[in-house]
Amino acid sequence: MSTLRLGILASGRGSNLQSIMDAAAAGKIGAEVVVVISDNKDAFALERARRAGIPARYVGFGYYASKDDYERAILDILRQNKVDLVCLAGYMRLVGRVILDAYSNRIMNIHPALLPSFPGLHAQKQAWEYGVKYSGCTVHFVDEGMDTGPIIIQAVVPVYDDDTPDTLATRILEQEHKIYPEAIRLYAEGRLKIQGRKVFITK
Ligand code: GRF
């Protein structure tokens, strides 16, 4: 089986990017990161890519007349690099039509809560404030909504009485770093079947 070519979109520190690069470099997921793109020129994710010898590209939203134009610039980079699967890893924008149409069912995201609970920003704090006893993280395919696409895998973590949003976020992040590479591996193995809202993992 040929190696799956990953393009990562990240806006921030890039710890999920790192976990994917590490798993890929270790030959664990049948995939390689071929380009990292950020809408934030100072994103540490770009620095992590450079350190790993992976092309790191900044695409500033403000330089384009429209979101479509901005996404076309990203799409050009994805296509130049023959990206098979797009992974959002702390990418702080909603993906629009241009990229969704070109990569239909080939975009994943990780979210730090058990969707459909607590979509959007600061999900760990939302869960902590709500008082849930368990939270976790979700890898899902991306559609036009905010954290609404078909769910691939989830991991659950307990919430303790003495947690703060930060300690809970740290516990969730540990699981993120496991399930994101795992979801990519399943995709690379051709084992994810989407039927409507559901994703089945075949043997
Ligand atoms: C993670 O919590 C991820 O679930 C969310 O954004 C955060 C990104 O963190 N989508 P990092 O940049 O991967 O460290």
Tab-separated table of C-alpha atoms and ligand atoms in Angstrom:
chain	number	residue	atom	x	y	z
A	1	MET	CA	0.000	0.000	0.000
A	2	SER	CA	1.397	3.424	-0.865
A	3	THR	CA	1.991	5.930	1.902
A	4	LEU	CA	-0.866	8.337	2.554
A	5	ARG	CA	0.178	11.951	2.021
A	6	LEU	CA	-0.997	14.254	4.811
A	7	GLY	CA	-1.415	18.018	4.678
A	8	ILE	CA	-1.818	19.580	8.111
A	9	LEU	CA	-3.577	22.892	8.769
A	10	ALA	CA	-2.652	24.377	12.134
A	11	SER	CA	-2.928	27.808	13.716
A	12	GLY	CA	-1.093	27.358	16.992
A	13	ARG	CA	1.368	25.379	19.082
A	14	GLY	CA	1.039	22.194	17.041
A	15	SER	CA	1.246	19.467	19.662
A	16	ASN	CA	-1.183	17.323	17.658
A	17	LEU	CA	0.875	17.973	14.559
A	18	GLN	CA	3.886	16.738	16.522
A	19	SER	CA	2.141	13.534	17.576
A	20	ILE	CA	1.186	12.877	13.943
A	21	MET	CA	4.694	13.627	12.659
A	22	ASP	CA	6.207	11.366	15.316
A	23	ALA	CA	3.843	8.472	14.583
A	24	ALA	CA	4.420	8.910	10.856
A	25	ALA	CA	8.205	9.044	11.204
A	26	ALA	CA	8.090	5.897	13.332
A	27	GLY	CA	6.277	4.127	10.498
A	28	LYS	CA	3.232	3.490	12.672
A	29	ILE	CA	0.410	4.977	10.606
A	30	GLY	CA	1.126	4.333	6.931
A	31	ALA	CA	1.209	8.057	6.323
A	32	GLU	CA	3.659	10.927	5.992
A	33	VAL	CA	3.248	14.629	6.638
A	34	VAL	CA	4.157	16.315	3.343
A	35	VAL	CA	3.203	19.916	4.127
A	36	VAL	CA	2.119	22.053	7.083
A	37	ILE	CA	0.081	25.185	6.366
A	38	SER	CA	-0.804	27.905	8.852
A	39	ASP	CA	-2.877	31.070	8.791
A	40	ASN	CA	-0.663	32.368	11.620
A	41	LYS	CA	2.900	33.208	10.692
A	42	ASP	CA	4.008	32.863	14.312
A	43	ALA	CA	2.424	29.457	14.853
A	44	PHE	CA	4.838	27.126	16.595
A	45	ALA	CA	3.376	24.420	14.344
A	46	LEU	CA	5.340	25.949	11.439
A	47	GLU	CA	8.535	25.796	13.475
A	48	ARG	CA	7.899	22.148	14.348
A	49	ALA	CA	7.512	21.371	10.655
A	50	ARG	CA	10.763	23.176	9.766
A	51	ARG	CA	12.618	21.286	12.470
A	52	ALA	CA	11.340	18.045	10.996
A	53	GLY	CA	12.385	19.094	7.484
A	54	ILE	CA	8.782	19.328	6.305
A	55	PRO	CA	7.641	22.222	4.077
A	56	ALA	CA	6.007	24.895	6.253
A	57	ARG	CA	3.785	27.422	4.505
A	58	TYR	CA	2.142	30.539	5.877
A	59	VAL	CA	-1.041	31.675	4.122
A	60	GLY	CA	-2.334	34.926	5.637
A	61	PHE	CA	-6.095	35.292	5.465
A	62	GLY	CA	-5.827	39.079	5.279
A	63	TYR	CA	-3.922	39.041	2.004
A	64	TYR	CA	-6.919	37.741	0.071
A	65	ALA	CA	-10.034	39.524	-1.155
A	66	SER	CA	-12.348	36.707	-0.056
A	67	LYS	CA	-12.419	33.475	1.895
A	68	ASP	CA	-12.718	31.597	-1.403
A	69	ASP	CA	-9.502	33.188	-2.662
A	70	TYR	CA	-7.742	32.383	0.595
A	71	GLU	CA	-8.886	28.776	0.378
A	72	ARG	CA	-7.853	28.547	-3.271
A	73	ALA	CA	-4.331	29.517	-2.203
A	74	ILE	CA	-4.357	26.736	0.377
A	75	LEU	CA	-5.805	24.304	-2.131
A	76	ASP	CA	-3.005	25.086	-4.582
A	77	ILE	CA	-0.456	24.142	-1.933
A	78	LEU	CA	-2.330	20.961	-1.028
A	79	ARG	CA	-2.464	19.950	-4.690
A	80	GLN	CA	1.165	20.881	-5.392
A	81	ASN	CA	2.079	18.517	-2.591
A	82	LYS	CA	-0.309	15.787	-3.769
A	83	VAL	CA	-2.057	15.696	-0.408
A	84	ASP	CA	-4.488	12.786	0.031
A	85	LEU	CA	-5.889	13.651	3.457
A	86	VAL	CA	-6.149	17.043	5.160
A	87	CYS	CA	-5.830	17.047	8.944
A	88	LEU	CA	-6.923	20.082	10.925
A	89	ALA	CA	-4.835	20.320	14.071
A	90	GLY	CA	-5.798	23.396	16.018
A	91	TYR	CA	-6.821	25.217	12.835
A	92	MET	CA	-8.877	28.161	14.033
A	93	ARG	CA	-11.132	28.706	11.017
A	94	LEU	CA	-14.194	27.037	9.601
A	95	VAL	CA	-13.313	25.202	6.412
A	96	GLY	CA	-15.274	26.661	3.499
A	97	ARG	CA	-16.707	25.354	0.271
A	98	VAL	CA	-13.547	25.556	-1.810
A	99	ILE	CA	-11.568	23.106	0.321
A	100	LEU	CA	-14.611	21.015	1.311
A	101	ASP	CA	-15.563	20.399	-2.315
A	102	ALA	CA	-12.029	19.485	-3.327
A	103	TYR	CA	-11.460	17.207	-0.328
A	104	SER	CA	-14.920	15.811	0.301
A	105	ASN	CA	-14.757	13.195	3.107
A	106	ARG	CA	-10.981	13.633	3.123
A	107	ILE	CA	-10.662	16.209	5.915
A	108	MET	CA	-10.361	15.297	9.587
A	109	ASN	CA	-10.409	17.396	12.728
A	110	ILE	CA	-9.738	16.790	16.398
A	111	HIS	CA	-11.913	18.415	19.016
A	112	PRO	CA	-11.193	18.435	22.781
A	113	ALA	CA	-14.637	17.275	23.971
A	114	LEU	CA	-17.034	14.411	23.456
A	115	LEU	CA	-19.039	15.735	20.520
A	116	PRO	CA	-21.807	16.645	20.052
A	117	SER	CA	-21.306	18.158	23.516
A	118	PHE	CA	-19.310	21.346	23.764
A	119	PRO	CA	-18.476	22.263	20.169
A	120	GLY	CA	-16.613	25.470	19.414
A	121	LEU	CA	-13.953	27.290	21.354
A	122	HIS	CA	-12.675	26.471	24.859
A	123	ALA	CA	-14.395	23.094	24.889
A	124	GLN	CA	-12.469	21.865	27.930
A	125	LYS	CA	-13.552	24.921	29.947
A	126	GLN	CA	-17.128	24.559	28.728
A	127	ALA	CA	-17.192	20.933	29.945
A	128	TRP	CA	-15.548	21.806	33.268
A	129	GLU	CA	-18.015	24.654	33.891
A	130	TYR	CA	-20.966	22.475	33.010
A	131	GLY	CA	-19.916	19.965	35.653
A	132	VAL	CA	-19.722	16.808	33.561
A	133	LYS	CA	-18.047	13.797	35.186
A	134	TYR	CA	-16.452	12.642	31.957
A	135	SER	CA	-15.160	14.483	28.959
A	136	GLY	CA	-12.660	13.582	26.274
A	137	CYS	CA	-11.856	14.148	22.649
A	138	THR	CA	-13.236	13.344	19.232
A	139	VAL	CA	-11.730	12.828	15.803
A	140	HIS	CA	-14.303	13.469	13.099
A	141	PHE	CA	-14.628	14.121	9.407
A	142	VAL	CA	-15.189	17.751	8.585
A	143	ASP	CA	-18.349	19.123	7.022
A	144	GLU	CA	-19.575	22.703	6.662
A	145	GLY	CA	-20.636	22.977	10.300
A	146	MET	CA	-18.657	23.761	13.424
A	147	ASP	CA	-17.453	20.389	14.811
A	148	THR	CA	-20.475	18.602	13.325
A	149	GLY	CA	-19.097	16.001	10.902
A	150	PRO	CA	-19.287	12.193	11.237
A	151	ILE	CA	-17.435	10.893	14.296
A	152	ILE	CA	-14.517	8.520	13.730
A	153	ILE	CA	-13.190	7.795	17.213
A	154	GLN	CA	-13.455	9.238	20.710
A	155	ALA	CA	-11.549	8.842	23.963
A	156	VAL	CA	-13.064	9.437	27.391
A	157	VAL	CA	-11.343	10.944	30.417
A	158	PRO	CA	-12.711	11.470	33.932
A	159	VAL	CA	-13.220	14.933	35.390
A	160	TYR	CA	-12.017	15.193	39.000
A	161	ASP	CA	-13.321	17.484	41.724
A	162	ASP	CA	-10.015	19.280	42.002
A	163	ASP	CA	-9.596	19.784	38.270
A	164	THR	CA	-9.167	23.185	36.710
A	165	PRO	CA	-9.815	23.823	33.025
A	166	ASP	CA	-6.066	23.487	32.533
A	167	THR	CA	-5.604	20.163	34.299
A	168	LEU	CA	-8.599	18.763	32.441
A	169	ALA	CA	-7.218	20.072	29.138
A	170	THR	CA	-3.879	18.388	29.844
A	171	ARG	CA	-5.579	15.038	30.532
A	172	ILE	CA	-7.615	15.361	27.329
A	173	LEU	CA	-4.575	16.372	25.277
A	174	GLU	CA	-2.764	13.156	26.195
A	175	GLN	CA	-5.617	11.240	24.612
A	176	GLU	CA	-5.728	13.537	21.585
A	177	HIS	CA	-2.151	12.584	20.851
A	178	LYS	CA	-3.171	8.930	20.767
A	179	ILE	CA	-6.448	8.969	18.884
A	180	TYR	CA	-5.527	11.361	16.088
A	181	PRO	CA	-2.678	9.196	14.760
A	182	GLU	CA	-4.921	6.173	15.303
A	183	ALA	CA	-7.718	7.657	13.164
A	184	ILE	CA	-5.210	8.478	10.424
A	185	ARG	CA	-3.876	4.927	10.520
A	186	LEU	CA	-7.390	3.533	10.110
A	187	TYR	CA	-7.967	5.858	7.174
A	188	ALA	CA	-4.628	4.896	5.603
A	189	GLU	CA	-5.588	1.243	5.926
A	190	GLY	CA	-8.834	1.976	4.087
A	191	ARG	CA	-10.879	0.892	7.080
A	192	LEU	CA	-13.169	3.898	7.567
A	193	LYS	CA	-16.562	3.623	5.890
A	194	ILE	CA	-18.864	6.635	6.067
A	195	GLN	CA	-22.593	5.967	5.908
A	196	GLY	CA	-24.586	9.109	6.505
A	197	ARG	CA	-23.656	10.405	9.939
A	198	LYS	CA	-21.917	7.188	10.922
A	199	VAL	CA	-18.397	6.015	10.430
A	200	PHE	CA	-17.839	2.265	10.605
A	201	ILE	CA	-14.409	0.799	11.245
A	202	THR	CA	-14.030	-2.334	9.166
A	203	LYS	CA	-11.829	-5.261	10.247
B	1	GRF	C1	-6.361	20.892	20.616
B	1	GRF	O1	-6.919	20.907	21.890
B	1	GRF	C2	-7.343	20.413	19.594
B	1	GRF	O2	-8.229	19.455	20.096
B	1	GRF	C3	-8.081	21.675	19.244
B	1	GRF	O3	-7.112	22.673	19.252
B	1	GRF	C4	-6.052	22.292	20.114
B	1	GRF	C5	-4.798	22.339	19.309
B	1	GRF	O4	-3.665	22.082	20.094
B	1	GRF	N1	-8.749	21.539	17.982
B	1	GRF	P1	-2.278	21.819	19.390
B	1	GRF	O5	-1.991	23.064	18.535
B	1	GRF	O6	-2.394	20.598	18.557
B	1	GRF	O7	-1.282	21.681	20.498
